[in-house]
mmCIF file of C-alpha atoms and ligand atoms in Angstrom:
data_model
loop_
_atom_site.group_PDB
_atom_site.id
_atom_site.type_symbol
_atom_site.label_atom_id
_atom_site.label_comp_id
_atom_site.label_asym_id
_atom_site.label_seq_id
_atom_site.Cartn_x
_atom_site.Cartn_y
_atom_site.Cartn_z
ATOM 1 C CA MET U 1 -61.276 2.689 -19.782
ATOM 2 C CA SER U 2 -59.625 -0.031 -17.691
ATOM 3 C CA SER U 3 -56.510 0.983 -15.842
ATOM 4 C CA LEU U 4 -53.112 0.634 -17.518
ATOM 5 C CA HIS U 5 -49.758 -0.299 -16.080
ATOM 6 C CA VAL U 6 -47.328 2.368 -17.282
ATOM 7 C CA THR U 7 -43.579 2.298 -16.625
ATOM 8 C CA VAL U 8 -42.034 5.770 -16.612
ATOM 9 C CA ILE U 9 -38.251 5.928 -17.019
ATOM 10 C CA GLY U 10 -36.962 9.151 -15.420
ATOM 11 C CA ALA U 11 -40.062 9.352 -13.194
ATOM 12 C CA THR U 12 -38.584 11.995 -10.866
ATOM 13 C CA GLY U 13 -37.346 14.351 -13.578
ATOM 14 C CA PHE U 14 -39.003 17.585 -14.648
ATOM 15 C CA THR U 15 -40.980 15.833 -17.403
ATOM 16 C CA GLY U 16 -41.344 12.455 -15.684
ATOM 17 C CA ARG U 17 -43.013 13.845 -12.554
ATOM 18 C CA HIS U 18 -45.769 15.555 -14.467
ATOM 19 C CA ILE U 19 -46.398 12.364 -16.435
ATOM 20 C CA VAL U 20 -46.581 10.254 -13.263
ATOM 21 C CA ILE U 21 -48.979 12.747 -11.641
ATOM 22 C CA GLU U 22 -51.228 12.810 -14.728
ATOM 23 C CA LEU U 23 -51.317 9.008 -14.991
ATOM 24 C CA LEU U 24 -52.113 8.549 -11.295
ATOM 25 C CA LYS U 25 -54.868 11.166 -11.578
ATOM 26 C CA ARG U 26 -56.453 8.964 -14.277
ATOM 27 C CA GLY U 27 -56.371 5.840 -12.098
ATOM 28 C CA HIS U 28 -53.464 4.072 -13.807
ATOM 29 C CA VAL U 29 -50.755 2.038 -12.076
ATOM 30 C CA VAL U 30 -47.284 3.535 -12.502
ATOM 31 C CA SER U 31 -43.823 2.035 -12.059
ATOM 32 C CA GLY U 32 -41.189 4.736 -11.700
ATOM 33 C CA VAL U 33 -37.741 3.742 -12.951
ATOM 34 C CA CYS U 34 -34.651 5.802 -12.057
ATOM 35 C CA ARG U 35 -31.850 5.781 -9.501
ATOM 36 C CA ASN U 36 -33.863 7.480 -6.718
ATOM 37 C CA PRO U 37 -37.514 6.870 -7.583
ATOM 38 C CA GLU U 38 -38.835 7.637 -4.064
ATOM 39 C CA LYS U 39 -37.927 11.310 -4.463
ATOM 40 C CA ILE U 40 -41.321 12.001 -5.988
ATOM 41 C CA GLY U 41 -43.229 10.797 -2.886
ATOM 42 C CA ARG U 42 -45.519 7.861 -2.146
ATOM 43 C CA HIS U 43 -48.817 6.700 -3.642
ATOM 44 C CA GLU U 44 -50.649 3.381 -3.445
ATOM 45 C CA ARG U 45 -50.511 3.000 -7.245
ATOM 46 C CA TYR U 46 -46.903 4.211 -7.616
ATOM 47 C CA HIS U 47 -44.214 1.517 -7.526
ATOM 48 C CA PRO U 48 -40.635 2.782 -7.325
ATOM 49 C CA ILE U 49 -38.023 0.672 -9.136
ATOM 50 C CA ALA U 50 -34.537 1.899 -8.257
ATOM 51 C CA LEU U 51 -32.021 1.189 -10.989
ATOM 52 C CA ASN U 52 -29.459 2.768 -13.242
ATOM 53 C CA VAL U 53 -30.731 2.310 -16.770
ATOM 54 C CA LEU U 54 -27.172 2.503 -18.143
ATOM 55 C CA CYS U 55 -25.750 -0.326 -16.043
ATOM 56 C CA THR U 56 -28.725 -2.681 -15.807
ATOM 57 C CA SER U 57 -28.691 -5.664 -18.138
ATOM 58 C CA VAL U 58 -31.027 -5.566 -21.115
ATOM 59 C CA THR U 59 -32.709 -8.783 -19.935
ATOM 60 C CA GLU U 60 -33.380 -7.343 -16.476
ATOM 61 C CA LEU U 61 -34.826 -4.169 -17.994
ATOM 62 C CA ALA U 62 -36.898 -6.306 -20.378
ATOM 63 C CA THR U 63 -38.415 -8.228 -17.450
ATOM 64 C CA ILE U 64 -39.579 -4.907 -15.970
ATOM 65 C CA PHE U 65 -40.868 -3.605 -19.309
ATOM 66 C CA ALA U 66 -42.724 -6.865 -20.052
ATOM 67 C CA ARG U 67 -45.049 -6.213 -17.084
ATOM 68 C CA ALA U 68 -46.163 -2.859 -18.495
ATOM 69 C CA ASP U 69 -48.749 -1.934 -21.124
ATOM 70 C CA VAL U 70 -46.870 1.248 -21.963
ATOM 71 C CA ILE U 71 -43.287 2.386 -21.342
ATOM 72 C CA ILE U 72 -42.607 6.139 -21.413
ATOM 73 C CA ASN U 73 -38.947 7.090 -21.725
ATOM 74 C CA ALA U 74 -38.503 10.429 -19.939
ATOM 75 C CA TYR U 75 -34.854 9.772 -19.081
ATOM 76 C CA GLY U 76 -32.838 12.988 -18.995
ATOM 77 C CA VAL U 77 -29.053 13.127 -19.274
ATOM 78 C CA PRO U 78 -27.539 14.630 -16.083
ATOM 79 C CA LEU U 79 -25.987 17.797 -17.486
ATOM 80 C CA THR U 80 -23.250 17.735 -14.844
ATOM 81 C CA GLU U 81 -21.744 14.763 -16.710
ATOM 82 C CA THR U 82 -19.039 15.446 -19.273
ATOM 83 C CA SER U 83 -20.108 12.790 -21.787
ATOM 84 C CA THR U 84 -23.743 13.793 -22.276
ATOM 85 C CA TYR U 85 -23.741 12.672 -25.912
ATOM 86 C CA LYS U 86 -22.589 9.159 -25.028
ATOM 87 C CA LEU U 87 -25.078 8.839 -22.157
ATOM 88 C CA GLY U 88 -27.935 10.059 -24.344
ATOM 89 C CA VAL U 89 -27.216 7.537 -27.076
ATOM 90 C CA GLU U 90 -26.419 4.702 -24.638
ATOM 91 C CA SER U 91 -29.673 5.150 -22.697
ATOM 92 C CA SER U 92 -31.699 4.935 -25.911
ATOM 93 C CA TYR U 93 -29.788 1.834 -26.937
ATOM 94 C CA GLN U 94 -30.570 0.200 -23.582
ATOM 95 C CA VAL U 95 -34.260 1.126 -23.639
ATOM 96 C CA ILE U 96 -34.899 0.106 -27.246
ATOM 97 C CA SER U 97 -33.004 -3.199 -26.898
ATOM 98 C CA ALA U 98 -34.861 -4.078 -23.700
ATOM 99 C CA PHE U 99 -38.195 -3.007 -25.165
ATOM 100 C CA LYS U 100 -37.734 -5.203 -28.248
ATOM 101 C CA TYR U 101 -36.757 -8.126 -26.055
ATOM 102 C CA ALA U 102 -39.766 -7.545 -23.775
ATOM 103 C CA ALA U 103 -42.107 -7.421 -26.780
ATOM 104 C CA SER U 104 -40.715 -10.751 -28.026
ATOM 105 C CA LEU U 105 -41.499 -12.525 -24.739
ATOM 106 C CA SER U 106 -45.248 -12.832 -25.412
ATOM 107 C CA THR U 107 -47.409 -13.234 -28.481
ATOM 108 C CA THR U 108 -50.475 -11.758 -26.767
ATOM 109 C CA HIS U 109 -49.126 -8.893 -24.638
ATOM 110 C CA LYS U 110 -47.750 -6.093 -26.847
ATOM 111 C CA PRO U 111 -46.219 -3.204 -24.920
ATOM 112 C CA TYR U 112 -46.032 0.267 -26.482
ATOM 113 C CA LEU U 113 -43.007 2.581 -26.241
ATOM 114 C CA ILE U 114 -43.431 6.364 -26.014
ATOM 115 C CA ALA U 115 -40.051 8.038 -26.560
ATOM 116 C CA LEU U 116 -39.261 11.686 -25.816
ATOM 117 C CA GLY U 117 -36.918 13.831 -27.846
ATOM 118 C CA ASN U 118 -36.478 17.570 -27.875
ATOM 119 C CA SER U 119 -37.103 20.474 -30.193
ATOM 120 C CA GLY U 120 -33.639 20.030 -31.741
ATOM 121 C CA SER U 121 -34.946 16.836 -33.404
ATOM 122 C CA LEU U 122 -37.697 18.720 -35.260
ATOM 123 C CA VAL U 123 -37.189 19.734 -38.885
ATOM 124 C CA VAL U 124 -37.122 23.457 -39.694
ATOM 125 C CA PRO U 125 -39.937 24.173 -42.205
ATOM 126 C CA GLY U 126 -38.701 25.166 -45.643
ATOM 127 C CA THR U 127 -35.146 23.845 -45.163
ATOM 128 C CA ASP U 128 -35.235 20.491 -46.979
ATOM 129 C CA GLY U 129 -34.883 18.498 -43.785
ATOM 130 C CA ILE U 130 -32.462 20.426 -41.565
ATOM 131 C CA HIS U 131 -32.964 19.659 -37.873
ATOM 132 C CA ALA U 132 -33.414 22.612 -35.525
ATOM 133 C CA VAL U 133 -30.273 21.619 -33.566
ATOM 134 C CA ASP U 134 -28.178 22.295 -36.689
ATOM 135 C CA TYR U 135 -29.885 25.553 -37.658
ATOM 136 C CA GLU U 136 -28.296 28.655 -36.153
ATOM 137 C CA PRO U 137 -31.274 30.989 -36.765
ATOM 138 C CA PHE U 138 -33.350 28.635 -34.608
ATOM 139 C CA TRP U 139 -31.054 29.231 -31.624
ATOM 140 C CA VAL U 140 -31.159 32.988 -32.121
ATOM 141 C CA GLU U 141 -34.957 32.796 -32.247
ATOM 142 C CA PHE U 142 -34.930 30.618 -29.137
ATOM 143 C CA VAL U 143 -32.798 33.177 -27.232
ATOM 144 C CA ARG U 144 -35.159 35.991 -28.246
ATOM 145 C CA SER U 145 -38.227 33.990 -27.216
ATOM 146 C CA ALA U 146 -36.854 32.554 -23.978
ATOM 147 C CA ALA U 147 -35.560 35.957 -22.835
ATOM 148 C CA GLN U 148 -39.169 37.202 -22.922
ATOM 149 C CA SER U 149 -40.416 34.481 -20.586
ATOM 150 C CA ARG U 150 -39.803 34.627 -16.854
ATOM 151 C CA ALA U 151 -40.963 31.019 -16.523
ATOM 152 C CA LEU U 152 -38.469 29.808 -19.161
ATOM 153 C CA ILE U 153 -35.591 31.721 -17.539
ATOM 154 C CA ALA U 154 -36.500 30.190 -14.156
ATOM 155 C CA PHE U 155 -36.577 26.752 -15.823
ATOM 156 C CA CYS U 156 -33.144 27.326 -17.375
ATOM 157 C CA LYS U 157 -31.736 28.563 -14.034
ATOM 158 C CA GLU U 158 -32.651 25.232 -12.535
ATOM 159 C CA LYS U 159 -31.462 23.046 -15.382
ATOM 160 C CA TYR U 160 -28.963 24.919 -17.578
ATOM 161 C CA PRO U 161 -27.398 27.700 -15.421
ATOM 162 C CA ALA U 162 -24.916 28.799 -18.126
ATOM 163 C CA MET U 163 -27.781 29.369 -20.544
ATOM 164 C CA ALA U 164 -29.899 31.102 -17.871
ATOM 165 C CA ASN U 165 -27.164 33.630 -17.049
ATOM 166 C CA MET U 166 -26.878 34.553 -20.702
ATOM 167 C CA LEU U 167 -30.654 34.826 -21.075
ATOM 168 C CA ASP U 168 -30.785 37.122 -18.045
ATOM 169 C CA SER U 169 -28.089 39.415 -19.451
ATOM 170 C CA TYR U 170 -29.700 39.320 -22.867
ATOM 171 C CA ARG U 171 -33.076 40.265 -21.381
ATOM 172 C CA LYS U 172 -31.504 43.249 -19.584
ATOM 173 C CA ALA U 173 -29.834 44.419 -22.806
ATOM 174 C CA VAL U 174 -33.161 44.147 -24.679
ATOM 175 C CA LEU U 175 -35.004 46.136 -21.991
ATOM 176 C CA ALA U 176 -32.277 48.797 -22.037
ATOM 177 C CA TRP U 177 -32.431 48.925 -25.833
ATOM 178 C CA LYS U 178 -36.190 49.481 -25.704
ATOM 179 C CA GLY U 179 -35.914 52.093 -22.940
ATOM 180 C CA PRO U 180 -34.899 55.742 -22.982
ATOM 181 C CA GLY U 181 -31.214 56.307 -23.724
ATOM 182 C CA ALA U 182 -30.884 53.264 -25.984
ATOM 183 C CA ASN U 183 -27.485 53.074 -27.625
ATOM 184 C CA ILE U 184 -25.570 50.930 -30.064
ATOM 185 C CA GLU U 185 -23.680 49.187 -27.249
ATOM 186 C CA GLN U 186 -26.852 47.474 -26.063
ATOM 187 C CA LEU U 187 -27.492 46.237 -29.585
ATOM 188 C CA GLU U 188 -23.943 44.879 -29.705
ATOM 189 C CA THR U 189 -24.422 43.207 -26.322
ATOM 190 C CA MET U 190 -27.601 41.527 -27.599
ATOM 191 C CA LYS U 191 -25.783 40.290 -30.701
ATOM 192 C CA SER U 192 -22.868 38.969 -28.653
ATOM 193 C CA TYR U 193 -25.267 36.950 -26.447
ATOM 194 C CA GLU U 194 -27.017 35.561 -29.498
ATOM 195 C CA ASP U 195 -23.603 34.411 -30.770
ATOM 196 C CA LYS U 196 -22.593 32.975 -27.388
ATOM 197 C CA MET U 197 -25.845 31.029 -27.119
ATOM 198 C CA THR U 198 -25.326 29.413 -30.492
ATOM 199 C CA ASP U 199 -21.834 28.366 -29.329
ATOM 200 C CA LEU U 200 -23.012 26.545 -26.171
ATOM 201 C CA ASN U 201 -22.462 22.812 -26.003
ATOM 202 C CA TYR U 202 -25.638 21.160 -27.191
ATOM 203 C CA ASP U 203 -24.341 17.579 -27.198
ATOM 204 C CA PHE U 204 -27.278 16.252 -25.195
ATOM 205 C CA ILE U 205 -29.705 17.821 -27.664
ATOM 206 C CA ARG U 206 -27.776 16.373 -30.597
ATOM 207 C CA ALA U 207 -27.829 12.933 -28.924
ATOM 208 C CA CYS U 208 -31.657 13.047 -28.878
ATOM 209 C CA THR U 209 -31.704 13.967 -32.560
ATOM 210 C CA VAL U 210 -29.395 11.077 -33.402
ATOM 211 C CA CYS U 211 -31.501 8.693 -31.312
ATOM 212 C CA HIS U 212 -34.577 9.636 -33.292
ATOM 213 C CA LEU U 213 -32.888 7.928 -36.257
ATOM 214 C CA PHE U 214 -33.124 4.615 -34.319
ATOM 215 C CA TYR U 215 -36.892 5.029 -34.673
ATOM 216 C CA ASP U 216 -37.373 6.817 -37.979
ATOM 217 C CA GLY U 217 -38.886 4.393 -40.508
ATOM 218 C CA ASN U 218 -38.368 1.443 -38.148
ATOM 219 C CA GLU U 219 -41.519 -0.712 -37.982
ATOM 220 C CA SER U 220 -39.883 -3.613 -36.135
ATOM 221 C CA PHE U 221 -41.376 -2.515 -32.783
ATOM 222 C CA ASP U 222 -44.310 -0.395 -31.565
ATOM 223 C CA TRP U 223 -43.128 3.134 -30.782
ATOM 224 C CA THR U 224 -44.142 6.735 -31.013
ATOM 225 C CA PHE U 225 -41.681 9.650 -30.715
ATOM 226 C CA ILE U 226 -42.672 13.039 -29.353
ATOM 227 C CA SER U 227 -40.398 16.063 -29.474
ATOM 228 C CA PRO U 228 -41.585 18.923 -27.238
ATOM 229 C CA PRO U 229 -41.564 22.372 -28.871
ATOM 230 C CA ALA U 230 -38.841 24.940 -28.117
ATOM 231 C CA MET U 231 -40.706 26.845 -25.391
ATOM 232 C CA TYR U 232 -41.420 23.792 -23.236
ATOM 233 C CA GLY U 233 -41.254 24.624 -19.558
ATOM 234 C CA PRO U 234 -43.097 25.027 -16.275
ATOM 235 C CA GLY U 235 -46.624 26.406 -16.372
ATOM 236 C CA LYS U 236 -50.293 25.776 -15.685
ATOM 237 C CA ARG U 237 -52.353 22.710 -16.572
ATOM 238 C CA THR U 238 -54.895 24.083 -19.048
ATOM 239 C CA GLY U 239 -56.022 20.704 -20.430
ATOM 240 C CA GLU U 240 -55.731 21.940 -24.008
ATOM 241 C CA TYR U 241 -53.127 21.231 -26.628
ATOM 242 C CA ASP U 242 -52.709 21.020 -30.416
ATOM 243 C CA VAL U 243 -51.062 18.001 -32.019
ATOM 244 C CA HIS U 244 -48.723 18.491 -34.983
ATOM 245 C CA LEU U 245 -48.333 15.181 -36.728
ATOM 246 C CA GLU U 246 -45.528 16.152 -39.077
ATOM 247 C CA HIS U 247 -42.016 16.285 -37.692
ATOM 248 C CA TYR U 248 -41.754 20.064 -38.268
ATOM 249 C CA LEU U 249 -40.693 22.660 -35.740
ATOM 250 C CA PRO U 250 -43.770 24.778 -34.910
ATOM 251 C CA LEU U 251 -43.112 28.430 -35.773
ATOM 252 C CA PRO U 252 -44.908 31.613 -34.603
ATOM 253 C CA GLU U 253 -48.014 32.605 -36.554
ATOM 254 C CA GLU U 254 -46.969 36.260 -36.673
ATOM 255 C CA GLU U 255 -43.447 37.499 -37.283
ATOM 256 C CA GLY U 256 -41.991 38.806 -34.023
ATOM 257 C CA ASP U 257 -44.089 36.490 -31.821
ATOM 258 C CA ILE U 258 -42.265 34.072 -29.528
ATOM 259 C CA LEU U 259 -41.703 30.450 -30.562
ATOM 260 C CA PRO U 260 -44.586 28.092 -29.703
ATOM 261 C CA GLY U 261 -44.355 26.016 -26.545
ATOM 262 C CA ILE U 262 -46.295 24.003 -24.000
ATOM 263 C CA SER U 263 -46.354 23.630 -20.219
ATOM 264 C CA ALA U 264 -45.097 20.421 -18.605
ATOM 265 C CA PRO U 265 -48.562 19.535 -17.183
ATOM 266 C CA ASP U 266 -50.158 19.962 -20.647
ATOM 267 C CA LEU U 267 -47.425 17.891 -22.320
ATOM 268 C CA ALA U 268 -48.111 15.217 -19.685
ATOM 269 C CA ILE U 269 -51.794 15.234 -20.686
ATOM 270 C CA ALA U 270 -50.834 14.664 -24.335
ATOM 271 C CA LEU U 271 -48.543 11.785 -23.305
ATOM 272 C CA ALA U 272 -51.170 10.193 -21.039
ATOM 273 C CA ASP U 273 -53.754 10.506 -23.849
ATOM 274 C CA GLU U 274 -51.311 8.739 -26.185
ATOM 275 C CA ALA U 275 -50.637 6.024 -23.595
ATOM 276 C CA GLU U 276 -54.402 5.360 -23.511
ATOM 277 C CA ARG U 277 -55.100 5.672 -27.270
ATOM 278 C CA LYS U 278 -51.866 4.497 -28.927
ATOM 279 C CA GLY U 279 -52.939 6.477 -31.948
ATOM 280 C CA MET U 280 -49.554 7.805 -33.138
ATOM 281 C CA LYS U 281 -47.671 4.563 -33.729
ATOM 282 C CA TRP U 282 -44.528 5.063 -35.883
ATOM 283 C CA THR U 283 -45.016 8.816 -35.871
ATOM 284 C CA HIS U 284 -42.676 11.652 -34.890
ATOM 285 C CA TRP U 285 -44.908 14.431 -33.570
ATOM 286 C CA THR U 286 -45.047 17.467 -31.357
ATOM 287 C CA VAL U 287 -47.641 19.391 -29.368
ATOM 288 C CA THR U 288 -48.169 23.046 -28.607
ATOM 289 C CA GLY U 289 -50.316 24.608 -25.924
ATOM 290 C CA SER U 290 -51.294 27.860 -24.296
ATOM 291 C CA GLN U 291 -48.460 30.254 -23.420
ATOM 292 C CA SER U 292 -50.663 32.868 -21.786
ATOM 293 C CA ASP U 293 -49.448 31.969 -18.278
ATOM 294 C CA ASP U 294 -45.866 33.058 -17.580
ATOM 295 C CA SER U 295 -45.851 32.668 -13.816
ATOM 296 C CA VAL U 296 -42.931 30.894 -12.176
ATOM 297 C CA VAL U 297 -44.412 27.710 -10.736
ATOM 298 C CA SER U 298 -42.914 24.683 -9.025
ATOM 299 C CA MET U 299 -40.911 22.553 -11.455
ATOM 300 C CA TYR U 300 -40.791 19.489 -9.228
ATOM 301 C CA PRO U 301 -44.240 18.726 -7.788
ATOM 302 C CA LYS U 302 -44.729 15.604 -5.652
ATOM 303 C CA ILE U 303 -47.396 12.928 -5.888
HETATM 304 N N1 NAP S 401 -37.796 21.843 -25.185
HETATM 305 C C1 NAP S 401 -37.486 20.566 -25.256
HETATM 306 O O1 NAP S 401 -37.462 20.015 -26.330
HETATM 307 C C2 NAP S 401 -37.174 19.765 -24.002
HETATM 308 C C3 NAP S 401 -36.910 20.434 -22.798
HETATM 309 C C4 NAP S 401 -36.664 19.645 -21.651
HETATM 310 C C5 NAP S 401 -36.657 18.250 -21.731
HETATM 311 N N2 NAP S 401 -36.910 17.642 -22.937
HETATM 312 C C6 NAP S 401 -36.866 16.169 -23.056
HETATM 313 O O2 NAP S 401 -37.595 15.523 -22.014
HETATM 314 C C7 NAP S 401 -36.914 14.332 -21.609
HETATM 315 C C8 NAP S 401 -36.697 14.374 -20.107
HETATM 316 O O3 NAP S 401 -35.882 15.486 -19.787
HETATM 317 P P1 NAP S 401 -36.039 16.262 -18.393
HETATM 318 O O4 NAP S 401 -35.259 17.524 -18.555
HETATM 319 O O5 NAP S 401 -37.460 16.321 -17.996
HETATM 320 O O6 NAP S 401 -35.254 15.268 -17.415
HETATM 321 P P2 NAP S 401 -34.566 15.602 -16.007
HETATM 322 O O7 NAP S 401 -35.348 16.616 -15.256
HETATM 323 O O8 NAP S 401 -33.126 15.868 -16.247
HETATM 324 O O9 NAP S 401 -34.731 14.206 -15.242
HETATM 325 C C9 NAP S 401 -33.917 13.146 -15.519
HETATM 326 C C10 NAP S 401 -34.575 11.860 -15.029
HETATM 327 O O10 NAP S 401 -33.778 10.762 -15.501
HETATM 328 C C11 NAP S 401 -33.354 9.981 -14.377
HETATM 329 N N3 NAP S 401 -32.025 9.439 -14.643
HETATM 330 C C12 NAP S 401 -30.881 10.125 -14.888
HETATM 331 N N4 NAP S 401 -29.855 9.260 -15.053
HETATM 332 C C13 NAP S 401 -30.377 8.015 -14.914
HETATM 333 C C14 NAP S 401 -29.833 6.709 -14.996
HETATM 334 N N5 NAP S 401 -28.538 6.507 -15.257
HETATM 335 N N6 NAP S 401 -30.650 5.637 -14.812
HETATM 336 C C15 NAP S 401 -31.960 5.823 -14.543
HETATM 337 N N7 NAP S 401 -32.552 7.031 -14.478
HETATM 338 C C16 NAP S 401 -31.761 8.112 -14.655
HETATM 339 C C17 NAP S 401 -33.341 10.970 -13.186
HETATM 340 O O11 NAP S 401 -33.514 10.321 -11.932
HETATM 341 P P3 NAP S 401 -32.264 9.827 -11.022
HETATM 342 O O12 NAP S 401 -31.277 10.948 -10.991
HETATM 343 O O13 NAP S 401 -32.873 9.500 -9.685
HETATM 344 O O14 NAP S 401 -31.721 8.600 -11.686
HETATM 345 C C18 NAP S 401 -34.600 11.779 -13.504
HETATM 346 O O15 NAP S 401 -35.746 11.095 -13.080
HETATM 347 C C19 NAP S 401 -35.611 14.283 -22.414
HETATM 348 O O16 NAP S 401 -35.819 13.441 -23.523
HETATM 349 C C20 NAP S 401 -35.423 15.708 -22.884
HETATM 350 O O17 NAP S 401 -34.731 15.791 -24.113
HETATM 351 C C21 NAP S 401 -37.172 18.377 -24.048
#
């Protein structure tokens, strides 16, 4: 296929980097939009565009978007900020407004918007439409699954230290409970961490879920919305993934298994495939991949 021009918002983030690397590997031209786009390194087909998506005018953003065939929004709310909910919603407002304006500038060139959500935006099967973010048993299941994965704990240490500390302590309590000399105190410790995890502030996850409603049923512009599964984190590039076209949270096949997930390089493959095919227009979907590799690998590769 001929090469595409793809604009990646949040190009230097955990998700954005893997997308940029995958797109460059396929011969596409990539514009990286964020405040410090050079952080990812240099490449002849990578064009850094330094801007703050929250304070740039919609018309200026639209001019940048209008040059691209595909825009991938991998913006991530800085979790050090206090108003993560506001920033999450505001960034989506900016991107969608600019995208719609960009699409209106030409009758022949129709850009395509790939938006990223998170597992909180997926609907829990069998619940009549409850999103995972609002479903306490999901968080308990997430704690149990994440505590079994060294890669996921390493990922959380980097991004959500409060959560990582709890996962670490939870993991130790589980191991002690399974070992010789198990006692009721360890069970109580496990339960208390499950409760604490469900009490953490998930405003940024809720913001993503709310932003999905800007898309849901809206056919006034060309978008697709992908929510990664719960166990999304660092891992190997296997090149294989399964697409789930419904907006449901993927659940384990066997009771007691960990929640499904995917590695960042495999998610990037799914996103690059979608950038090339544009086959999921107006769809909220997710992807799962292999979880056989649990090694702790670099989260922030360079180009
Ligand atoms: N399991 C899951 O469902 C899951 C897990 C993780 C992520 N995700 C989703 O993946 C997406 C990306 O998250 P991530 O964790 O990969 O991101 P991240 O690592 O936090 O990276 C954030 C990116 O956004 C950029 N950015 C932040 N503020 C900006 C601003 N004001 N203007 C322009 N750029 C800005 C950052 O670059 P600068 O700082 O240089 O601006 C960086 O490139 C999100 O939608 C998130 O919900 C889902």
